[in-house]
Coordinates of C-alpha atoms in Angstrom, one line a residue:
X1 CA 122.2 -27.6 18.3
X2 CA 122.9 -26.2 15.2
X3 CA 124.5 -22.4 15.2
X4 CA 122.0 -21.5 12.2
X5 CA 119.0 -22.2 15.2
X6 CA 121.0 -20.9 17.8
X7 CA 121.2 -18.0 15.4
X8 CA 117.4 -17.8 14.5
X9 CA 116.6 -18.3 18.2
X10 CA 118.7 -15.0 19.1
X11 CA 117.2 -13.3 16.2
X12 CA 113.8 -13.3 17.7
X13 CA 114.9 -12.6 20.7
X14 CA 116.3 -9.6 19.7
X15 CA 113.4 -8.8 17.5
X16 CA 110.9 -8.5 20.5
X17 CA 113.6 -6.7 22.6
X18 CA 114.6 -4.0 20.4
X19 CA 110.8 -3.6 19.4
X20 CA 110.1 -3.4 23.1
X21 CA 112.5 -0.4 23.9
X22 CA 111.0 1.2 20.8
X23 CA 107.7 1.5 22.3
X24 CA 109.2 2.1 25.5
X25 CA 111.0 4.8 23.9
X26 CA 108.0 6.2 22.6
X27 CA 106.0 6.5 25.8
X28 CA 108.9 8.3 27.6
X29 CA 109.4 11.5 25.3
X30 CA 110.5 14.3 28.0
X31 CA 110.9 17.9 26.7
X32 CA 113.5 18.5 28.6
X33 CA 115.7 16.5 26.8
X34 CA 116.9 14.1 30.0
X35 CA 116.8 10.7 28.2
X36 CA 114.2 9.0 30.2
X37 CA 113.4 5.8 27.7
X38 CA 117.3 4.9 27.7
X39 CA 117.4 5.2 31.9
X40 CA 114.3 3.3 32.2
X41 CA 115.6 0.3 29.7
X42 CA 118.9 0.3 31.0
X43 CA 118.1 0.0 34.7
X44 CA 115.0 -2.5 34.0
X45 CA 117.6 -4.8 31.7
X46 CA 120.1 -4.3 34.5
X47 CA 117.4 -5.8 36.8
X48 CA 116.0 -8.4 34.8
X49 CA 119.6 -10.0 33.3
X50 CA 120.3 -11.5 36.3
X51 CA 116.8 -12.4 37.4
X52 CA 116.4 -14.2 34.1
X53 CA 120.0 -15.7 34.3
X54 CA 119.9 -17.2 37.8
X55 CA 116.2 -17.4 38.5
X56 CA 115.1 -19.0 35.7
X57 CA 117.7 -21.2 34.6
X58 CA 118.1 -22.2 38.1
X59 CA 114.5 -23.3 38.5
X60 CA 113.3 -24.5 35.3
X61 CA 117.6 -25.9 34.2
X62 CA 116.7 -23.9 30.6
X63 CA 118.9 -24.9 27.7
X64 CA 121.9 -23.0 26.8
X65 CA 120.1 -21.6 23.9
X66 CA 117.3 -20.8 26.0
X67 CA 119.5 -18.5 27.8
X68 CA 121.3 -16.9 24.8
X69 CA 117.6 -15.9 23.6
X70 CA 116.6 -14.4 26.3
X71 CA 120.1 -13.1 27.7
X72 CA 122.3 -12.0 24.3
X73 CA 118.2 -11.9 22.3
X74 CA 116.1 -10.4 24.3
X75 CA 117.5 -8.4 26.9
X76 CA 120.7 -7.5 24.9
X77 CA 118.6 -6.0 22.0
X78 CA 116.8 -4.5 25.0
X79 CA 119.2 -2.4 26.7
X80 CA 121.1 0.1 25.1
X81 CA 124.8 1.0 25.6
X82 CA 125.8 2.9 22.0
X83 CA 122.1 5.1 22.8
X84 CA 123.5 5.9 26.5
X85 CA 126.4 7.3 25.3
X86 CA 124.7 9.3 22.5
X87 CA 122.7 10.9 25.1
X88 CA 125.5 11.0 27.4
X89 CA 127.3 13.3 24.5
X90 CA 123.7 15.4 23.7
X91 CA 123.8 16.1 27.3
X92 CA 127.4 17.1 27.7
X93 CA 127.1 18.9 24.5
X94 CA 123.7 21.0 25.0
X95 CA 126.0 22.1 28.6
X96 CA 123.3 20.6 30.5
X97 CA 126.0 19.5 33.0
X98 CA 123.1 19.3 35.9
X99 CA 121.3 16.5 33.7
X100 CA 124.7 14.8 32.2
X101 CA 125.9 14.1 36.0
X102 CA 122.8 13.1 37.3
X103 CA 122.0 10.7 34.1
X104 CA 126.0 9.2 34.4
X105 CA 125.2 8.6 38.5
X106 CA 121.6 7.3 37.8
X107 CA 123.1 4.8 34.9
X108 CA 125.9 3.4 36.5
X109 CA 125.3 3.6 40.4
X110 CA 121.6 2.9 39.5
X111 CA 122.5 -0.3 36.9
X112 CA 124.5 -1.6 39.5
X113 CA 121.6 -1.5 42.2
X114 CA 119.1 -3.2 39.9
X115 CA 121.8 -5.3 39.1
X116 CA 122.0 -6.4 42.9
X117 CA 118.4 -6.3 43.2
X118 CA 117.7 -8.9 39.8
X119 CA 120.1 -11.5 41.9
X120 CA 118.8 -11.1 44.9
X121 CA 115.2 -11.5 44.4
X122 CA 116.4 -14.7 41.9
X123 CA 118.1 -15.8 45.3
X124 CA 115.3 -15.4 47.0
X125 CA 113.0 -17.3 45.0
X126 CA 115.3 -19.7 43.8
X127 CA 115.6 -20.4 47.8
X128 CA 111.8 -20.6 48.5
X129 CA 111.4 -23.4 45.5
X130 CA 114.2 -25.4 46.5
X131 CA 112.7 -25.7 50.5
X132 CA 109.8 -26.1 49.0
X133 CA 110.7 -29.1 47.1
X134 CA 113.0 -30.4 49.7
X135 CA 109.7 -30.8 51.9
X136 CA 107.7 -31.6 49.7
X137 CA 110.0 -34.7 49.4
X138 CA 110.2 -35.4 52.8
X139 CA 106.8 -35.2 52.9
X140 CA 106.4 -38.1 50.1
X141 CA 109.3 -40.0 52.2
X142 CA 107.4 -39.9 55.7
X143 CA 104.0 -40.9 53.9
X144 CA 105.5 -43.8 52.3
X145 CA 107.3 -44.8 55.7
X146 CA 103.9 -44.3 57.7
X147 CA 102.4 -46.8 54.6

């Protein structure tokens, strides 16, 4: 595949992710200032980069570029680490220590759980198909014998 495609494929990708933590970021304004929008993208890309990465490529064998769209694209675009630490600093700087620590612990410790939680679901599932499968093959294999 040619890198301009590759190039073009990511670009969309990124398109609908970056458009899709706008209007995320637009639905959760808090007037307390805790930044809400970047938590809520963070820990949902956290969750869904390795659902996408092991589940679906696992189960459906995407291409390579595929991946890069929706990995590097979509969920790359997505997520947010340069807006993190911008409201990382606001909070730090307003002296809203209460809010700073609890954002820091939620981001990282809570990344890292959804993190867990995208791979282990894509286990999971990528599990059920392949026993599915797998009997459904030895069903086809007994019928033919029984034939």
């Amino acid at each position: 595949m040619s890198k301009i495609r590759t190039f073009f494929i990511i670009f969309i990708g990124a398109s609908i992710g970056g458009s899709m933590r706008y209007l995320i970021s637009l639905f959760l304004v808090s007037g307390s200032g805790f930044p809400w929008g970047t938590l809520f993208v963070n820990l949902t890309g956290a969750f869904f980069l390795p659902l996408l990465i092991h589940y679906l490529y696992d189960r459906y064998h995407l291409s390579a570029t595929t991946v890069l769209a929706l990995t590097t694209g979509l969920i790359g675009s997505y997520t947010t680490f340069s807006t993190m630490t911008a409201d990382t600093y606001y909070l730090f700087a307003s002296g809203n220590m209460k809010f700073l620590t609890l954002y820091l612990i939620a981001t990282m410790i809570g990344g890292f759980l959804f993190s867990l939680l995208g791979n282990y679901l894509a286990a999971i599932r990528a599990t059920f198909y392949y026993r599915h499968e797998r009997n459904q093959a030895n069903i086809e294999q007994k019928k033919d014998t029984d034939d």
